[in-house]
mmCIF file of C-alpha atoms in Angstrom:
data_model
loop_
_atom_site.group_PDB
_atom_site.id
_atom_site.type_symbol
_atom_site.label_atom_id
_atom_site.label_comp_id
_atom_site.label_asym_id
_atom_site.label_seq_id
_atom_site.Cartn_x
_atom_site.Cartn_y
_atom_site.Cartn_z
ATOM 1 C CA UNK A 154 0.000 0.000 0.000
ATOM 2 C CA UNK A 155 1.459 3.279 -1.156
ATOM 3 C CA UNK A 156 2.699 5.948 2.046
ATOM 4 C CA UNK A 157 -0.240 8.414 1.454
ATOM 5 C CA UNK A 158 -3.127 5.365 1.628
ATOM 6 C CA UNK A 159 -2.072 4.622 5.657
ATOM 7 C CA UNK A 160 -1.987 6.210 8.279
ATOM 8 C CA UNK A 161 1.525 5.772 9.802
ATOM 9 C CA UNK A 162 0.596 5.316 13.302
ATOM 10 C CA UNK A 163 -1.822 2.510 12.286
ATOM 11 C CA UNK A 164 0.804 1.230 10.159
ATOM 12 C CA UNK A 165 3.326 1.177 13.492
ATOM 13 C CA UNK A 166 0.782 -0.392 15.523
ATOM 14 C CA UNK A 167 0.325 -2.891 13.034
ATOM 15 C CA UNK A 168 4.042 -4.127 12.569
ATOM 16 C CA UNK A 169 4.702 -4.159 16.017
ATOM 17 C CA UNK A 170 1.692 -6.593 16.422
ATOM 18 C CA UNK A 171 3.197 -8.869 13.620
ATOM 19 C CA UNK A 172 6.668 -8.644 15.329
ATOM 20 C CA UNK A 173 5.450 -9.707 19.121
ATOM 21 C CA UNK A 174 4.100 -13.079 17.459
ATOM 22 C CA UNK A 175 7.482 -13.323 14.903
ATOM 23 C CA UNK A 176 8.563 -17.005 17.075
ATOM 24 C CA UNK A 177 5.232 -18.137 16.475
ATOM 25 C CA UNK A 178 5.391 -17.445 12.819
ATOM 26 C CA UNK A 179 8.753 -18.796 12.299
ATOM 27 C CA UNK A 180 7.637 -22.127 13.321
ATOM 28 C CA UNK A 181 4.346 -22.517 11.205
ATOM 29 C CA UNK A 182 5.026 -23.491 8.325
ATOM 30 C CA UNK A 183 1.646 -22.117 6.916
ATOM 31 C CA UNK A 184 3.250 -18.732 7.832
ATOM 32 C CA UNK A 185 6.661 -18.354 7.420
ATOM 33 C CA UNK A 186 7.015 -19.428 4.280
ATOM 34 C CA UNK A 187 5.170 -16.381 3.404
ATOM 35 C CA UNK A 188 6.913 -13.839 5.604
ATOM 36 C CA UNK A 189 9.606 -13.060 2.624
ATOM 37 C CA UNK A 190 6.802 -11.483 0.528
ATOM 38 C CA UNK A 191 4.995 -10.002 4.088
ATOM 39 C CA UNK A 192 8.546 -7.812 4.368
ATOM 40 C CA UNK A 193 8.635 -7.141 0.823
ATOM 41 C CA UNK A 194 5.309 -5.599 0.486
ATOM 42 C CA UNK A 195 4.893 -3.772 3.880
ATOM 43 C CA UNK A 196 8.434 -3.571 4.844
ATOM 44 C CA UNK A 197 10.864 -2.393 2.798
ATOM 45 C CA UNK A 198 8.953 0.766 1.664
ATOM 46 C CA UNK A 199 8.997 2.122 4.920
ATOM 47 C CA UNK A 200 13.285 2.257 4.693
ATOM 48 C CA UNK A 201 12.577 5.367 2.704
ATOM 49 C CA UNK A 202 9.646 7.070 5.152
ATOM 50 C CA UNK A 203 9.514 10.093 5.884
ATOM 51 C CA UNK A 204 8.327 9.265 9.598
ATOM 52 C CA UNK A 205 11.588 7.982 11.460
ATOM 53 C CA UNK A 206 9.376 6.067 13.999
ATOM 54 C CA UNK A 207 8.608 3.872 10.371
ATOM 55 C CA UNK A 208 11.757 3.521 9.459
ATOM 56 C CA UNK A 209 12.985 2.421 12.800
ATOM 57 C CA UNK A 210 10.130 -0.027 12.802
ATOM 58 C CA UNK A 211 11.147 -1.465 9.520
ATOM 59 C CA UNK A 212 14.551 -2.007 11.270
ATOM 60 C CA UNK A 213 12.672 -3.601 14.543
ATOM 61 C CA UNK A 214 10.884 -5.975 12.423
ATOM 62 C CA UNK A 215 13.396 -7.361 9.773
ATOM 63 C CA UNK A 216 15.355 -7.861 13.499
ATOM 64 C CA UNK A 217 12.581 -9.881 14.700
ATOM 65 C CA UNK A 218 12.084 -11.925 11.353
ATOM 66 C CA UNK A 219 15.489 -12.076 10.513
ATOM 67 C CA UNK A 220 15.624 -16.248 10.666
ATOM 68 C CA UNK A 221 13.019 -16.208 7.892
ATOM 69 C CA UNK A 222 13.683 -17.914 4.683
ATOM 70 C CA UNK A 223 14.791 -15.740 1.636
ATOM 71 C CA UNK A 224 13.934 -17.951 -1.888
ATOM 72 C CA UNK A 225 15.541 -14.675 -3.763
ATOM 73 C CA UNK A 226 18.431 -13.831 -2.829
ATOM 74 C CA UNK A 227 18.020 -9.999 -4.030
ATOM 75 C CA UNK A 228 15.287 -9.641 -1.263
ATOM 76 C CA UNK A 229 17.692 -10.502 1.446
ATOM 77 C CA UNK A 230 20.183 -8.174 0.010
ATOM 78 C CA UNK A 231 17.165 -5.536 -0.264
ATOM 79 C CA UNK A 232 16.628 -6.058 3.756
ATOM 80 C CA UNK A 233 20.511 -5.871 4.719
ATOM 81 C CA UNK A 234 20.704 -3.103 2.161
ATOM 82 C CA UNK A 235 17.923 -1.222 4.037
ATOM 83 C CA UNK A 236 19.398 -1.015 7.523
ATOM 84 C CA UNK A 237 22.923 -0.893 6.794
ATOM 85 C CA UNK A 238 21.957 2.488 4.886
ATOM 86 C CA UNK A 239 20.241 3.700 7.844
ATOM 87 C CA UNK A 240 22.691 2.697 10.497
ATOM 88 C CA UNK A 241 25.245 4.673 8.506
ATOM 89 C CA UNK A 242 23.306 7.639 7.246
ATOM 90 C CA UNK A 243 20.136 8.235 9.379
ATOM 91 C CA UNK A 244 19.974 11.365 11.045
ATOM 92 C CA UNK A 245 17.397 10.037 13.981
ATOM 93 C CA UNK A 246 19.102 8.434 17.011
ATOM 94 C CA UNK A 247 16.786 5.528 17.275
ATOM 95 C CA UNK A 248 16.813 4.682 13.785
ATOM 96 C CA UNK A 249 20.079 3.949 13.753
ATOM 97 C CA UNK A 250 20.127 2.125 16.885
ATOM 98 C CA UNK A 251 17.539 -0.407 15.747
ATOM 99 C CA UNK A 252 19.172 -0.576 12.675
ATOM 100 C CA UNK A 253 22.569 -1.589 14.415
ATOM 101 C CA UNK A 254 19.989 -4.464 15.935
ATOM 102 C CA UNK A 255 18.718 -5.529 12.796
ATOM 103 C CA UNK A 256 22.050 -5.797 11.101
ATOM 104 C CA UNK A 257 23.504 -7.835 14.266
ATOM 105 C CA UNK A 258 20.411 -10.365 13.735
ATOM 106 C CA UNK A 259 20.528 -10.674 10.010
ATOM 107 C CA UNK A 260 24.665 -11.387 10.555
ATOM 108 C CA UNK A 261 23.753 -13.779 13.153
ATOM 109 C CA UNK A 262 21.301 -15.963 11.076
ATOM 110 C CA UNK A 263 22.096 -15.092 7.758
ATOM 111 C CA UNK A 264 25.408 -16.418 6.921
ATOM 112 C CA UNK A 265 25.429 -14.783 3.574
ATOM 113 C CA UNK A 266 25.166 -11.344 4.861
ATOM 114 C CA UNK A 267 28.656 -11.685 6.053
ATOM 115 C CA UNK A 268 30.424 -11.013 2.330
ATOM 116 C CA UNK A 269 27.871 -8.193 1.622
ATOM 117 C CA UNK A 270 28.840 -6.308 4.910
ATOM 118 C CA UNK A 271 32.812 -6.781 4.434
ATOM 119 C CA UNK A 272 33.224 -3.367 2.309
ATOM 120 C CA UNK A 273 31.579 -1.677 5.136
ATOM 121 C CA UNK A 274 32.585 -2.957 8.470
ATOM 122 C CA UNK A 275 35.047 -0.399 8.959
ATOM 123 C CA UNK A 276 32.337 2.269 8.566
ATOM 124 C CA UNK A 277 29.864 0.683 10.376
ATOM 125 C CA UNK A 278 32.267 0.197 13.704
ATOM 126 C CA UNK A 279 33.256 4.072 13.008
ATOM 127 C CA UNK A 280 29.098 4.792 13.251
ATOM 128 C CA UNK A 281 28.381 2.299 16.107
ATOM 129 C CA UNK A 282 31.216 4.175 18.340
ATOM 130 C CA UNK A 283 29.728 7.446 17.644
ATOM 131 C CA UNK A 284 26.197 5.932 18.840
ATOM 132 C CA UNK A 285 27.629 4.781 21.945
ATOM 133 C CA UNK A 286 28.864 8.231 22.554
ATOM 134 C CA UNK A 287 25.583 9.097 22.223
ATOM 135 C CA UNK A 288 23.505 6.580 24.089
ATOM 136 C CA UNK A 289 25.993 4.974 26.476
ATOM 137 C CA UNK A 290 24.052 1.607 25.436
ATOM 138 C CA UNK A 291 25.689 -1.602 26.684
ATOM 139 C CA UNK A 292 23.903 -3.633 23.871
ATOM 140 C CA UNK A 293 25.584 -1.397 21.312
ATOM 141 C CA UNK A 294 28.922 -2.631 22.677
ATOM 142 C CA UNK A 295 27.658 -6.378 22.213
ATOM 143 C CA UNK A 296 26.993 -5.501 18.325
ATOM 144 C CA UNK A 297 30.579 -4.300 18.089
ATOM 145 C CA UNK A 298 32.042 -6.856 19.537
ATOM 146 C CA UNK A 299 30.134 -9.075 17.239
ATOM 147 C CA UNK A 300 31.458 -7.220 14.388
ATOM 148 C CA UNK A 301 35.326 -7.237 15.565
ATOM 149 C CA UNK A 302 34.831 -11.333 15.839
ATOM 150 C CA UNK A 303 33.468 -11.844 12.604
ATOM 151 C CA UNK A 304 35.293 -9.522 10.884
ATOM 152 C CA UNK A 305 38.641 -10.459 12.901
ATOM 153 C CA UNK A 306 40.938 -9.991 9.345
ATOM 154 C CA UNK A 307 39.177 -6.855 8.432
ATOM 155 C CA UNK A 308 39.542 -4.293 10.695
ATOM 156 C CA UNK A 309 43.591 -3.814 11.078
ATOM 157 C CA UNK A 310 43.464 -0.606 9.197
ATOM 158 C CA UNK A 311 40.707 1.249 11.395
ATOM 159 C CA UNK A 312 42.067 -0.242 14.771
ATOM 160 C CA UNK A 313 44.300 2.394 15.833
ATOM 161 C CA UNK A 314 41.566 5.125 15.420
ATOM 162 C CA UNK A 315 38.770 2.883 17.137
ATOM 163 C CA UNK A 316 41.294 1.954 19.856
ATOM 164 C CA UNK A 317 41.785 5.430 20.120
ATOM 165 C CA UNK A 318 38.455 6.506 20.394
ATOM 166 C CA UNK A 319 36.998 3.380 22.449
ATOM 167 C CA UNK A 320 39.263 4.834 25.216
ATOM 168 C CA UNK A 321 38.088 8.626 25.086
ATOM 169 C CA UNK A 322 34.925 7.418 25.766
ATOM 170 C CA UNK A 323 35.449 5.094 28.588
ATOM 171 C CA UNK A 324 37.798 7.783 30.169
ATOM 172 C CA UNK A 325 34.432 9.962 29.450
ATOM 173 C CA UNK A 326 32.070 7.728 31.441
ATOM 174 C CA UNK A 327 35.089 7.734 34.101
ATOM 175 C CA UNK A 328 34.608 11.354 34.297
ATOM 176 C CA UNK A 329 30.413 10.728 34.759
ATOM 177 C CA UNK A 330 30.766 8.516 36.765
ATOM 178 C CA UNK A 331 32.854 10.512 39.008
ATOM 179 C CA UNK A 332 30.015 13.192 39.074
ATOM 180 C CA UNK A 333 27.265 10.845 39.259
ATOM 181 C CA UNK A 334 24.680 10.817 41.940
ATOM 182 C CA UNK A 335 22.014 8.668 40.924
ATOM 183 C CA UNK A 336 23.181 5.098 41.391
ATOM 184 C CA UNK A 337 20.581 3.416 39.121
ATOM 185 C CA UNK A 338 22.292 5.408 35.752
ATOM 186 C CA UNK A 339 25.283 4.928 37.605
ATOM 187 C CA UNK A 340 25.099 1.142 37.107
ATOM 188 C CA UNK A 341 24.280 1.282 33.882
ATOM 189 C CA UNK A 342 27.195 3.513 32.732
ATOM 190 C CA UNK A 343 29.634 1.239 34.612
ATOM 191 C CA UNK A 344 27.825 -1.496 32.349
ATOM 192 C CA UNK A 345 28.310 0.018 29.231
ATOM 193 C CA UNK A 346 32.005 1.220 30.227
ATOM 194 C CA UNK A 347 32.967 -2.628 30.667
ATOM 195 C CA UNK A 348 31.572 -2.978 27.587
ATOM 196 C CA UNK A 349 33.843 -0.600 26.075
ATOM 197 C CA UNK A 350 36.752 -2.304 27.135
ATOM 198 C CA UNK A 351 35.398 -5.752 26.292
ATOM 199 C CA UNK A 352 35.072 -4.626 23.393
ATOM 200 C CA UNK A 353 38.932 -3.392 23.130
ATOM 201 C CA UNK A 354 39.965 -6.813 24.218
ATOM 202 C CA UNK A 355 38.208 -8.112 21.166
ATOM 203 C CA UNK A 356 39.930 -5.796 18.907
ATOM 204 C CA UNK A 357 43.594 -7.009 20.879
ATOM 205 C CA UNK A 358 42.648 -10.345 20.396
ATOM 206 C CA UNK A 359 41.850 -9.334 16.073
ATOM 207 C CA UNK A 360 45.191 -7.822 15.755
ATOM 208 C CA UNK A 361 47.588 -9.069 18.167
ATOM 209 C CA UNK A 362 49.786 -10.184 15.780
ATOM 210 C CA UNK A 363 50.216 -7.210 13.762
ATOM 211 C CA UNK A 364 53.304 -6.106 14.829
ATOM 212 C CA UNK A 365 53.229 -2.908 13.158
ATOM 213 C CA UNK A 366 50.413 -1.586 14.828
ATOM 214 C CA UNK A 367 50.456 -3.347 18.448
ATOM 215 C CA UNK A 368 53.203 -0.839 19.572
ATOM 216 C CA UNK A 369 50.864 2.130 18.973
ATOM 217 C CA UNK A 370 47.809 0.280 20.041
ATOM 218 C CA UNK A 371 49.907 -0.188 23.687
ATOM 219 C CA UNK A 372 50.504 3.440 23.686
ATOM 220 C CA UNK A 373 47.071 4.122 23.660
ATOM 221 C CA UNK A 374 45.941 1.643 26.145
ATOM 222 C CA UNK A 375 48.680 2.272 28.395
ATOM 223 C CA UNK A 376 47.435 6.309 29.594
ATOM 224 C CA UNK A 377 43.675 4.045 30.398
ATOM 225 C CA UNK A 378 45.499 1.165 32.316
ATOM 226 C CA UNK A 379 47.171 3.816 34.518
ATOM 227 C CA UNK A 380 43.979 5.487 35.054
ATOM 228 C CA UNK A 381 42.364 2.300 36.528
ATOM 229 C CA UNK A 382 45.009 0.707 38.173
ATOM 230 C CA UNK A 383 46.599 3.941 39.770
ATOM 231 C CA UNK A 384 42.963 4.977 41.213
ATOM 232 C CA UNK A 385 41.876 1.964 42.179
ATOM 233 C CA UNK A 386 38.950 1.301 40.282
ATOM 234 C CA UNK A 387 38.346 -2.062 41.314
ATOM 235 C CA UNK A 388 34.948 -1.927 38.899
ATOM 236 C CA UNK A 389 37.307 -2.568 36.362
ATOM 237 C CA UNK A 390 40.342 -4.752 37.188
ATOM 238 C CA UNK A 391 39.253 -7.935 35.665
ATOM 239 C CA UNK A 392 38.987 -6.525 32.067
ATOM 240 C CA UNK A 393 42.147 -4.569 32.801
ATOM 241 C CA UNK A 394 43.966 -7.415 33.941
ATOM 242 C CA UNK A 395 42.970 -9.859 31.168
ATOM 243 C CA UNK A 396 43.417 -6.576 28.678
ATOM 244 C CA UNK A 397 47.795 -6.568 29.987
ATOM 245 C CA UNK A 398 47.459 -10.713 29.541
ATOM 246 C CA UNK A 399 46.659 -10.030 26.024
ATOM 247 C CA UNK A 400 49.178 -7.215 25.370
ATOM 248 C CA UNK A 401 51.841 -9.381 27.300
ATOM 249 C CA UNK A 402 50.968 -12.709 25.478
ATOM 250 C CA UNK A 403 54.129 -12.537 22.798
ATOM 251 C CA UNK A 404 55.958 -9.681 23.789
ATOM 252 C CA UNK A 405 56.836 -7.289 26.773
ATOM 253 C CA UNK A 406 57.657 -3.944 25.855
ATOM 254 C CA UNK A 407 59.333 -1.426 28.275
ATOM 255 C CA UNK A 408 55.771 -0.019 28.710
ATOM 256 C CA UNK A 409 53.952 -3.114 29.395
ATOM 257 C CA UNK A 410 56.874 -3.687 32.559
ATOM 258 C CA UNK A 411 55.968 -0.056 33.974
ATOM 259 C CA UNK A 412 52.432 -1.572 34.419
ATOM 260 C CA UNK A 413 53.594 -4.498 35.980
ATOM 261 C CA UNK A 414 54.644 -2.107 38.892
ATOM 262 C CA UNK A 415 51.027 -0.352 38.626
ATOM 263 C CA UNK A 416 49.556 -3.482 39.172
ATOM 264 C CA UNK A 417 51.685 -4.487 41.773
ATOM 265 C CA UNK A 418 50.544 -1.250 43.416
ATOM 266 C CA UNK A 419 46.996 -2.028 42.669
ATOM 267 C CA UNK A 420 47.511 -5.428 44.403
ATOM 268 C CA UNK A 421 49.243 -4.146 47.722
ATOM 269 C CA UNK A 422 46.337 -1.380 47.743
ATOM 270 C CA UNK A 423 43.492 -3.075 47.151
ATOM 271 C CA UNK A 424 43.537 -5.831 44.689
ATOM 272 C CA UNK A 425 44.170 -9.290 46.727
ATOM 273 C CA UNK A 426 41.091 -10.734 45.659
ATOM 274 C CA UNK A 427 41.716 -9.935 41.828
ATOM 275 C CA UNK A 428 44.549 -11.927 42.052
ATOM 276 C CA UNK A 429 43.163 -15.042 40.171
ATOM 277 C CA UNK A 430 42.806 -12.047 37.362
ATOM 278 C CA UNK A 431 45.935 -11.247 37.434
ATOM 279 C CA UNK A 432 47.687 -14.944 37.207
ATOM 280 C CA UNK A 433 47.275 -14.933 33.596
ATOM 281 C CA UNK A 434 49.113 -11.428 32.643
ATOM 282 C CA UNK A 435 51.846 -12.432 35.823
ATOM 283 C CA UNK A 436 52.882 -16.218 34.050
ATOM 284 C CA UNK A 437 53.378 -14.137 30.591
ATOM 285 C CA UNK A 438 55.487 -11.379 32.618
ATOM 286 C CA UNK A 439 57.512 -14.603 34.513
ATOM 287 C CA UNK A 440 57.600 -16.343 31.154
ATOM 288 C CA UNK A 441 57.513 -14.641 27.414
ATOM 289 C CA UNK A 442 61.010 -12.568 27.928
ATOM 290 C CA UNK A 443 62.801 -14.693 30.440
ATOM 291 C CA UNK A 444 66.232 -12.328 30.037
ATOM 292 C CA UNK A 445 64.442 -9.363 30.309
ATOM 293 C CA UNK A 446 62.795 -10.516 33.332
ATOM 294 C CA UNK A 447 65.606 -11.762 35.404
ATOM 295 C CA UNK A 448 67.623 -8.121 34.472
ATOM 296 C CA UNK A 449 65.978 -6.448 37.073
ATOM 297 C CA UNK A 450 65.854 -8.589 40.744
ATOM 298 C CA UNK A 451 62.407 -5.945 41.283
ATOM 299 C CA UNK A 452 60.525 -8.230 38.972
ATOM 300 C CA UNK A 453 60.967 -10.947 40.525
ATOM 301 C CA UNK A 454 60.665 -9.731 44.276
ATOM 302 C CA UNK A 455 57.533 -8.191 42.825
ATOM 303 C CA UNK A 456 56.241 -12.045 42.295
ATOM 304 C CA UNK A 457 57.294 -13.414 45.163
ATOM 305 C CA UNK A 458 55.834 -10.860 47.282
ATOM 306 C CA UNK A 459 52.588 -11.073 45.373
ATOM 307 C CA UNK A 460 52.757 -15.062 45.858
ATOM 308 C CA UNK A 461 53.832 -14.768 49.860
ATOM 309 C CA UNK A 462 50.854 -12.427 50.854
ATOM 310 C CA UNK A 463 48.138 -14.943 48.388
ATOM 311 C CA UNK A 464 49.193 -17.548 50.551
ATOM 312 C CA UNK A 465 49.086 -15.685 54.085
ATOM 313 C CA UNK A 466 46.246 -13.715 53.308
ATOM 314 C CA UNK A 467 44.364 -15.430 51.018
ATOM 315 C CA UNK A 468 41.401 -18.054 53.131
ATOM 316 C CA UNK A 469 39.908 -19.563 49.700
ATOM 317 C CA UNK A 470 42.344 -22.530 48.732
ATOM 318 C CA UNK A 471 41.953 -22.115 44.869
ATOM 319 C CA UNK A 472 44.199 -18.519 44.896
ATOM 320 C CA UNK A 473 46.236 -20.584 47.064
ATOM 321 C CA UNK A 474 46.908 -22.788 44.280
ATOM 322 C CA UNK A 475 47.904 -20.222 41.568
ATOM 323 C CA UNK A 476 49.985 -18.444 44.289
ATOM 324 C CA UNK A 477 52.260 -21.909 44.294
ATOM 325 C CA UNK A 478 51.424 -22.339 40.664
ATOM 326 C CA UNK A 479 53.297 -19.078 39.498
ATOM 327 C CA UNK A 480 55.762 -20.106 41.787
ATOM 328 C CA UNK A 481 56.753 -23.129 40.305
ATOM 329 C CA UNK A 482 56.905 -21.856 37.093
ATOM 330 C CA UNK A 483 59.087 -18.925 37.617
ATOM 331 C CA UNK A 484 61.306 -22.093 39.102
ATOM 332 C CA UNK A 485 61.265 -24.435 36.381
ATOM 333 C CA UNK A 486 61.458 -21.623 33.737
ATOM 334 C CA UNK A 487 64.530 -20.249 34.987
ATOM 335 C CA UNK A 488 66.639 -23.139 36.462
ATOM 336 C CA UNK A 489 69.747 -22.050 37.594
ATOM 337 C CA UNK A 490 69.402 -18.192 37.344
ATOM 338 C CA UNK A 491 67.619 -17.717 40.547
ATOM 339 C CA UNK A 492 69.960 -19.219 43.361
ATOM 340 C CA UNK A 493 69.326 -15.769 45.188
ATOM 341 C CA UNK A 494 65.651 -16.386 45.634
ATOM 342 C CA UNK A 495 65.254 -20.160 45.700
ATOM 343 C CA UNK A 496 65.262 -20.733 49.381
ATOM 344 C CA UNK A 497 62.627 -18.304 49.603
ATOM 345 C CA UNK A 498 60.288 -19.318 46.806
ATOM 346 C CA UNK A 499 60.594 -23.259 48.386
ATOM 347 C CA UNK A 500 59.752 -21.689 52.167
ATOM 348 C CA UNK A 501 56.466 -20.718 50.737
ATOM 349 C CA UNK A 502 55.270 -24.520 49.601
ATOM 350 C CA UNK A 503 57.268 -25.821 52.593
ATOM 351 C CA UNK A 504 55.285 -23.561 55.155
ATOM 352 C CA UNK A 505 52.133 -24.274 53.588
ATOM 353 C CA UNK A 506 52.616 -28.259 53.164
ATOM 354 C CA UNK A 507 52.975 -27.526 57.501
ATOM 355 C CA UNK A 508 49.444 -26.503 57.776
ATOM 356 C CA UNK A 509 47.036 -28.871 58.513
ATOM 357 C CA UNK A 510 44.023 -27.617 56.590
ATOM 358 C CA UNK A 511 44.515 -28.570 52.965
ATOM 359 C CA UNK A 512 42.823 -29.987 49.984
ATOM 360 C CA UNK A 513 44.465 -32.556 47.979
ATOM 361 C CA UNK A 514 44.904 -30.437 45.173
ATOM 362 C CA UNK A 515 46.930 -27.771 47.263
ATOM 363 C CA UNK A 516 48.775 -30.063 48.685
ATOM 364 C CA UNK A 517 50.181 -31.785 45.417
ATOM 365 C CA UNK A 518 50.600 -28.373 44.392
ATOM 366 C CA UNK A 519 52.949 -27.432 47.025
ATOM 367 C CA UNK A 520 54.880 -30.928 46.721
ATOM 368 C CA UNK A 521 55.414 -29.911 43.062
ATOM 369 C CA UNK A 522 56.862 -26.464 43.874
ATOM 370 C CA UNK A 523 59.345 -28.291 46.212
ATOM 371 C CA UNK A 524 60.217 -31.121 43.378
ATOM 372 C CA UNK A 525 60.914 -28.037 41.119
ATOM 373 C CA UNK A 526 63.433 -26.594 43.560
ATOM 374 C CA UNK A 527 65.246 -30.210 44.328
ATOM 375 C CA UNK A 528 64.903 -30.264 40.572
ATOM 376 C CA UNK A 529 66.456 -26.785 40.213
#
């Protein structure tokens, strides 16, 4: 039916009814093997509305029908077409934001809209930042994510300006949340700011073997790991943590051992029960440069000390574990290079194989860091 023959509120009502009962439809085969024609006749004109309640509509729906089966090809491309063109160009906020919905759906169970999106990701990413300036919406962050995993070999060339601009905004919401009195939108911008930097470990994960680019990328990341771990933001350690695990994985830079001190800091301060956070970026600092490591007898006090107050401090047995776990292998990994701090890295399993209250699991753990150092 031609624009000027409905009236659009009608028409909205209408859609939304079809879209609550979309499962239902899906599953009949009486009915969904005609939804490709229902979203060709009533849908895909209202892309082009003049009412941007429509054309977000048209976006809700081909979200909600977006498992439907597509005989022609050309209407599925007509549907992907639509939305992509409004999440990019759209000059009403919720347009675009249901359009970034509808795009995630149609990726997620249409396989073939993969290939049609490729010459656009970049843009799209670029968009879907600036609309989570804009909204602070954690689901937005989920939809980027999506799009840095799929599109994994795509996105080198726009990483170091999304990098860039994923952290203006979290330091942003820092500066919110600082001001912040209502603790309901308080939440939710702490939400959506761990969604940010979810979203940067995705994009670490995409490129972290792009040597050419990691260096800058570290830069970057290093000013918002300071931030965190230098004012204590507990809210955030986790993703921090796991973020230096994944910048530490093949390399350690000169910058990436200045944050092992800031997290050393964080831990003495108030970080003992992030520790099982931490283990993973710690083995990589004990392990991926081992020259580099013993060159400076801090590094290694750092661990010990971090490994001494786990096990003294620490009542849950399973920290316990890593504590003697990291211990033995900073022994085993450096055999022979650490005669200064052997006696003290074997008093730690010895005093805790003298406690009485042990699993079996901490115990063999402890036996193990004292075969390593008869070993050593």
């Amino acid at each position: 039916m031609p624009p000027e023959q409905y009236n659009p509120r009608v028409k909205d009502g209408a859609m939304h009814l079809i879209g609550a009962v979309a499962e239902k439809l899906l599953k009949k085969a009486e009915y969904s093997s005609q939804l490709e024609q229902m979203l060709q006749a009533h849908v895909y004109g209202d892309f082009n509305s003049s009412h941007g309640f429509l054309r977000a509509r048209a976006c809700w729906t081909i979200q909600r029908f977006a498992a439907a089966k597509f005989s022609n090809r050309d209407n599925l491309k007509t549907a992907f077409e639509g939305v992509r063109v409004l999440l990019l160009n759209d000059k009403e906020l919720p347009v675009t934001i249901e359009a970034s919905f509808a795009l995630q759906s149609l990726l997620q169970k249409q396989p073939a809209t993969k290939d049609l999106l490729a010459p656009h990701v970049g843009n799209v990413i670029q968009r879907l930042l600036v609309s989570i300036k804009e909204t602070e919406n954690e689901d937005l962050t989920y939809v980027m994510q999506e799009l840095i995993e799929k599109y994994s070999e795509d996105i080198h060339t726009v990483a170091v300006p999304l990098v860039t601009e994923l952290v203006k905004t979290f330091q942003a919401m820092l500066e919110e949340l600082a001001e912040a009195e209502d603790e309901d939108n308080s939440s939710y911008k702490t939400m959506t700011a761990m969604g940010i930097l979810n979203t940067i470990q995705n994009l670490l994960s995409a490129v972290s073997q792009n040597k050419k680019i990691m260096p800058k990328i570290e830069n970057i990341l290093a000013e918002l790991i300071s931030t965190v771990l230098k004012g204590g933001i507990v809210d955030y350690y986790e993703e921090i943590f796991q973020m230096i695990q994944i910048l530490t994985a093949l390399r350690v830079t000169s910058v990436m051992w200045n944050v092992l001190f800031q997290m050393y800091e964080a831990f003495k301060n108030d970080g003992h029960d992030y520790f099982p956070d931490m283990m993973g970026a710690l083995h990589n600092y004990a392990t991926v440069d081992s020259s580099k490591f013993l060159s400076n007898p801090q590094y290694i006090e750092i661990m010990y000390n971090i490994a001494k107050t786990v096990l003294k401090k620490q009542e849950s047995e399973d920290p316990q574990y890593n504590a003697l776990k990291l211990v033995e292998v900073i022994i085993v990994n450096h055999r022979g290079k650490i005669d200064h701090m052997l006696h003290m890295f074997m008093s730690l399993a010895l005093d805790k194989l003298a406690q009485s209250v042990q699993t079996q699991e901490l115990r063999a753990m402890a036996l193990l860091v004292v075969v390593a150092a008869i070993w050593y």
